[in-house]
PDB file of C-alpha atoms in Angstrom:
ATOM      1  CA  GLN Y  13     -14.112 106.610  -7.248  1.00  0.00           C
ATOM      2  CA  VAL Y  14     -14.534 109.451  -4.741  1.00  0.00           C
ATOM      3  CA  GLN Y  15     -13.485 112.989  -5.549  1.00  0.00           C
ATOM      4  CA  LEU Y  16     -12.450 115.294  -2.714  1.00  0.00           C
ATOM      5  CA  VAL Y  17     -11.926 119.046  -3.061  1.00  0.00           C
ATOM      6  CA  GLU Y  18     -10.592 121.077  -0.145  1.00  0.00           C
ATOM      7  CA  SER Y  19     -11.081 124.793   0.409  1.00  0.00           C
ATOM      8  CA  GLY Y  20     -10.882 127.343   3.198  1.00  0.00           C
ATOM      9  CA  GLY Y  21      -7.164 127.551   3.754  1.00  0.00           C
ATOM     10  CA  GLY Y  22      -5.365 130.843   4.128  1.00  0.00           C
ATOM     11  CA  SER Y  23      -3.122 132.962   6.300  1.00  0.00           C
ATOM     12  CA  VAL Y  24      -4.044 133.859   9.853  1.00  0.00           C
ATOM     13  CA  GLN Y  25      -2.317 135.163  12.950  1.00  0.00           C
ATOM     14  CA  ALA Y  26      -1.697 132.966  15.952  1.00  0.00           C
ATOM     15  CA  GLY Y  27      -4.823 132.622  18.052  1.00  0.00           C
ATOM     16  CA  GLY Y  28      -7.076 132.987  15.032  1.00  0.00           C
ATOM     17  CA  SER Y  29      -9.494 130.545  13.443  1.00  0.00           C
ATOM     18  CA  LEU Y  30     -10.124 128.943  10.073  1.00  0.00           C
ATOM     19  CA  ARG Y  31     -12.677 126.448   8.807  1.00  0.00           C
ATOM     20  CA  LEU Y  32     -11.604 124.008   6.154  1.00  0.00           C
ATOM     21  CA  SER Y  33     -14.133 122.367   3.874  1.00  0.00           C
ATOM     22  CA  CYS Y  34     -13.873 119.202   1.833  1.00  0.00           C
ATOM     23  CA  ALA Y  35     -16.561 118.692  -0.791  1.00  0.00           C
ATOM     24  CA  TYR Y  36     -16.989 115.056  -1.712  1.00  0.00           C
ATOM     25  CA  SER Y  37     -18.668 113.292  -4.585  1.00  0.00           C
ATOM     26  CA  ALA Y  38     -18.668 109.802  -6.050  1.00  0.00           C
ATOM     27  CA  THR Y  39     -18.271 109.008  -9.710  1.00  0.00           C
ATOM     28  CA  ASP Y  40     -20.693 106.116  -9.358  1.00  0.00           C
ATOM     29  CA  SER Y  41     -23.207 105.023  -6.745  1.00  0.00           C
ATOM     30  CA  GLU Y  42     -21.057 102.128  -5.561  1.00  0.00           C
ATOM     31  CA  TYR Y  43     -18.761 104.665  -3.874  1.00  0.00           C
ATOM     32  CA  SER Y  44     -21.429 107.027  -2.600  1.00  0.00           C
ATOM     33  CA  VAL Y  45     -20.232 108.595   0.669  1.00  0.00           C
ATOM     34  CA  THR Y  46     -23.762 109.449   1.722  1.00  0.00           C
ATOM     35  CA  ASP Y  47     -25.025 105.872   1.228  1.00  0.00           C
ATOM     36  CA  ASN Y  48     -22.069 104.039   2.719  1.00  0.00           C
ATOM     37  CA  SER Y  49     -19.989 104.259   5.880  1.00  0.00           C
ATOM     38  CA  TYR Y  50     -16.636 105.911   5.340  1.00  0.00           C
ATOM     39  CA  LEU Y  51     -13.712 106.851   7.502  1.00  0.00           C
ATOM     40  CA  MET Y  52     -12.962 110.444   6.537  1.00  0.00           C
ATOM     41  CA  GLY Y  53      -9.931 112.258   7.797  1.00  0.00           C
ATOM     42  CA  TRP Y  54      -7.917 115.428   7.735  1.00  0.00           C
ATOM     43  CA  PHE Y  55      -4.170 115.195   7.415  1.00  0.00           C
ATOM     44  CA  ARG Y  56      -1.445 117.813   7.247  1.00  0.00           C
ATOM     45  CA  GLN Y  57       2.077 117.972   5.981  1.00  0.00           C
ATOM     46  CA  ALA Y  58       4.601 120.662   6.742  1.00  0.00           C
ATOM     47  CA  PRO Y  59       7.740 121.115   4.617  1.00  0.00           C
ATOM     48  CA  GLY Y  60      10.309 118.470   5.443  1.00  0.00           C
ATOM     49  CA  LYS Y  61       7.930 116.534   7.665  1.00  0.00           C
ATOM     50  CA  GLU Y  62       5.836 113.428   7.250  1.00  0.00           C
ATOM     51  CA  ARG Y  63       2.121 113.636   6.657  1.00  0.00           C
ATOM     52  CA  GLU Y  64       0.295 113.355   9.970  1.00  0.00           C
ATOM     53  CA  GLY Y  65      -3.264 112.611  10.924  1.00  0.00           C
ATOM     54  CA  VAL Y  66      -5.126 115.540  12.454  1.00  0.00           C
ATOM     55  CA  ALA Y  67      -8.683 114.279  12.879  1.00  0.00           C
ATOM     56  CA  ALA Y  68     -11.092 111.718  11.485  1.00  0.00           C
ATOM     57  CA  ILE Y  69     -14.763 110.854  11.586  1.00  0.00           C
ATOM     58  CA  TYR Y  70     -16.466 107.531  10.973  1.00  0.00           C
ATOM     59  CA  THR Y  71     -19.604 108.444   9.072  1.00  0.00           C
ATOM     60  CA  GLY Y  72     -21.450 105.312  10.149  1.00  0.00           C
ATOM     61  CA  SER Y  73     -21.570 106.330  13.811  1.00  0.00           C
ATOM     62  CA  GLY Y  74     -20.303 109.885  13.885  1.00  0.00           C
ATOM     63  CA  ALA Y  75     -17.404 108.860  16.117  1.00  0.00           C
ATOM     64  CA  THR Y  76     -14.513 111.305  15.958  1.00  0.00           C
ATOM     65  CA  TYR Y  77     -10.789 110.957  16.531  1.00  0.00           C
ATOM     66  CA  TYR Y  78      -8.130 113.607  17.104  1.00  0.00           C
ATOM     67  CA  ALA Y  79      -4.399 113.938  17.347  1.00  0.00           C
ATOM     68  CA  ASP Y  80      -3.279 115.005  20.808  1.00  0.00           C
ATOM     69  CA  SER Y  81      -1.765 118.167  19.353  1.00  0.00           C
ATOM     70  CA  VAL Y  82      -5.163 119.485  18.222  1.00  0.00           C
ATOM     71  CA  LYS Y  83      -7.559 118.145  20.861  1.00  0.00           C
ATOM     72  CA  GLY Y  84      -9.686 120.928  22.285  1.00  0.00           C
ATOM     73  CA  ARG Y  85      -8.787 123.276  19.416  1.00  0.00           C
ATOM     74  CA  PHE Y  86      -9.975 121.502  16.251  1.00  0.00           C
ATOM     75  CA  THR Y  87     -13.378 119.998  15.507  1.00  0.00           C
ATOM     76  CA  ILE Y  88     -14.203 117.661  12.633  1.00  0.00           C
ATOM     77  CA  SER Y  89     -17.757 117.432  11.374  1.00  0.00           C
ATOM     78  CA  GLN Y  90     -19.739 116.289   8.385  1.00  0.00           C
ATOM     79  CA  ASP Y  91     -22.849 117.555   6.612  1.00  0.00           C
ATOM     80  CA  ASN Y  92     -24.159 114.862   4.288  1.00  0.00           C
ATOM     81  CA  ALA Y  93     -26.890 117.166   2.953  1.00  0.00           C
ATOM     82  CA  LYS Y  94     -24.112 119.383   1.629  1.00  0.00           C
ATOM     83  CA  SER Y  95     -21.719 116.503   0.889  1.00  0.00           C
ATOM     84  CA  THR Y  96     -19.070 118.346   2.844  1.00  0.00           C
ATOM     85  CA  LEU Y  97     -16.548 117.497   5.531  1.00  0.00           C
ATOM     86  CA  TYR Y  98     -15.341 120.310   7.787  1.00  0.00           C
ATOM     87  CA  LEU Y  99     -12.427 121.031  10.062  1.00  0.00           C
ATOM     88  CA  GLN Y 100     -12.981 123.951  12.410  1.00  0.00           C
ATOM     89  CA  MET Y 101      -9.614 125.145  13.659  1.00  0.00           C
ATOM     90  CA  ASN Y 102      -9.466 127.508  16.630  1.00  0.00           C
ATOM     91  CA  SER Y 103      -6.592 128.899  18.682  1.00  0.00           C
ATOM     92  CA  LEU Y 104      -4.252 128.316  15.791  1.00  0.00           C
ATOM     93  CA  LYS Y 105      -0.526 128.137  16.434  1.00  0.00           C
ATOM     94  CA  PRO Y 106       2.442 128.663  14.094  1.00  0.00           C
ATOM     95  CA  GLU Y 107       3.138 124.930  14.321  1.00  0.00           C
ATOM     96  CA  ASP Y 108      -0.231 124.282  12.671  1.00  0.00           C
ATOM     97  CA  THR Y 109       1.194 125.703   9.454  1.00  0.00           C
ATOM     98  CA  ALA Y 110       0.999 123.014   6.774  1.00  0.00           C
ATOM     99  CA  MET Y 111      -0.774 121.798   3.695  1.00  0.00           C
ATOM    100  CA  TYR Y 112      -4.028 120.204   4.836  1.00  0.00           C
ATOM    101  CA  TYR Y 113      -5.514 117.237   2.998  1.00  0.00           C
ATOM    102  CA  CYS Y 114      -8.875 115.524   3.111  1.00  0.00           C
ATOM    103  CA  ALA Y 115      -8.953 111.746   2.775  1.00  0.00           C
ATOM    104  CA  ALA Y 116     -11.583 109.023   2.678  1.00  0.00           C
ATOM    105  CA  ASP Y 117     -11.748 105.259   2.761  1.00  0.00           C
ATOM    106  CA  PRO Y 118     -14.774 102.939   2.701  1.00  0.00           C
ATOM    107  CA  SER Y 119     -13.258 100.044   4.586  1.00  0.00           C
ATOM    108  CA  LEU Y 120     -10.484 101.284   6.864  1.00  0.00           C
ATOM    109  CA  TRP Y 121     -10.660 100.201  10.500  1.00  0.00           C
ATOM    110  CA  VAL Y 122     -11.076 103.212  12.759  1.00  0.00           C
ATOM    111  CA  GLY Y 123      -8.065 102.161  14.788  1.00  0.00           C
ATOM    112  CA  TYR Y 124      -5.944 103.049  11.763  1.00  0.00           C
ATOM    113  CA  TRP Y 125      -7.485 106.503  11.318  1.00  0.00           C
ATOM    114  CA  ALA Y 126      -4.116 108.282  11.468  1.00  0.00           C
ATOM    115  CA  ARG Y 127      -2.367 106.020   8.946  1.00  0.00           C
ATOM    116  CA  SER Y 128      -2.228 108.088   5.767  1.00  0.00           C
ATOM    117  CA  SER Y 129      -1.009 105.147   3.671  1.00  0.00           C
ATOM    118  CA  GLU Y 130      -4.266 103.282   4.360  1.00  0.00           C
ATOM    119  CA  TYR Y 131      -6.619 105.830   2.812  1.00  0.00           C
ATOM    120  CA  ARG Y 132      -7.791 105.213  -0.711  1.00  0.00           C
ATOM    121  CA  PHE Y 133      -9.030 108.652  -1.789  1.00  0.00           C
ATOM    122  CA  TRP Y 134      -7.305 112.023  -1.397  1.00  0.00           C
ATOM    123  CA  GLY Y 135      -7.901 115.648  -2.182  1.00  0.00           C
ATOM    124  CA  GLN Y 136      -5.297 118.051  -3.552  1.00  0.00           C
ATOM    125  CA  GLY Y 137      -4.851 119.996  -0.337  1.00  0.00           C
ATOM    126  CA  THR Y 138      -5.276 123.538   0.947  1.00  0.00           C
ATOM    127  CA  GLN Y 139      -2.517 125.618   2.541  1.00  0.00           C
ATOM    128  CA  VAL Y 140      -2.814 126.939   6.087  1.00  0.00           C
ATOM    129  CA  THR Y 141      -0.244 129.458   7.300  1.00  0.00           C
ATOM    130  CA  VAL Y 142      -0.222 130.737  10.876  1.00  0.00           C
ATOM    131  CA  SER Y 143       2.039 133.646  11.721  1.00  0.00           C
ATOM    132  CA  SER Y 144       3.250 134.561  15.184  1.00  0.00           C
TER     133      SER Y 144
END
């Protein structure tokens, strides 16, 4: 299994920035994120809304994918030496307010990166609140 722990959420005014972190670890070597190719993503869910894909990275190639609503403002990255996935969020807007989740899957096709139901492993989430 893969364990994911998010951090870095908080409250910020519109126009501000936050960096979310997702520390990952595997309970056995078969699931090692550093030794295998994973699709790792960030999702968010606001109250009363469905969970939506924000960004993803395929660790095998470094290819990244973004929702149109965050392109140019958010950047996903990974540091295998630190076993951490990041989401740098700039120019935040009130509509970015949500619980943000980290997810990972070892076999998901990149074309499905935004499909939350396809990911096998999930973190507990970190809250981001943007005030106007």
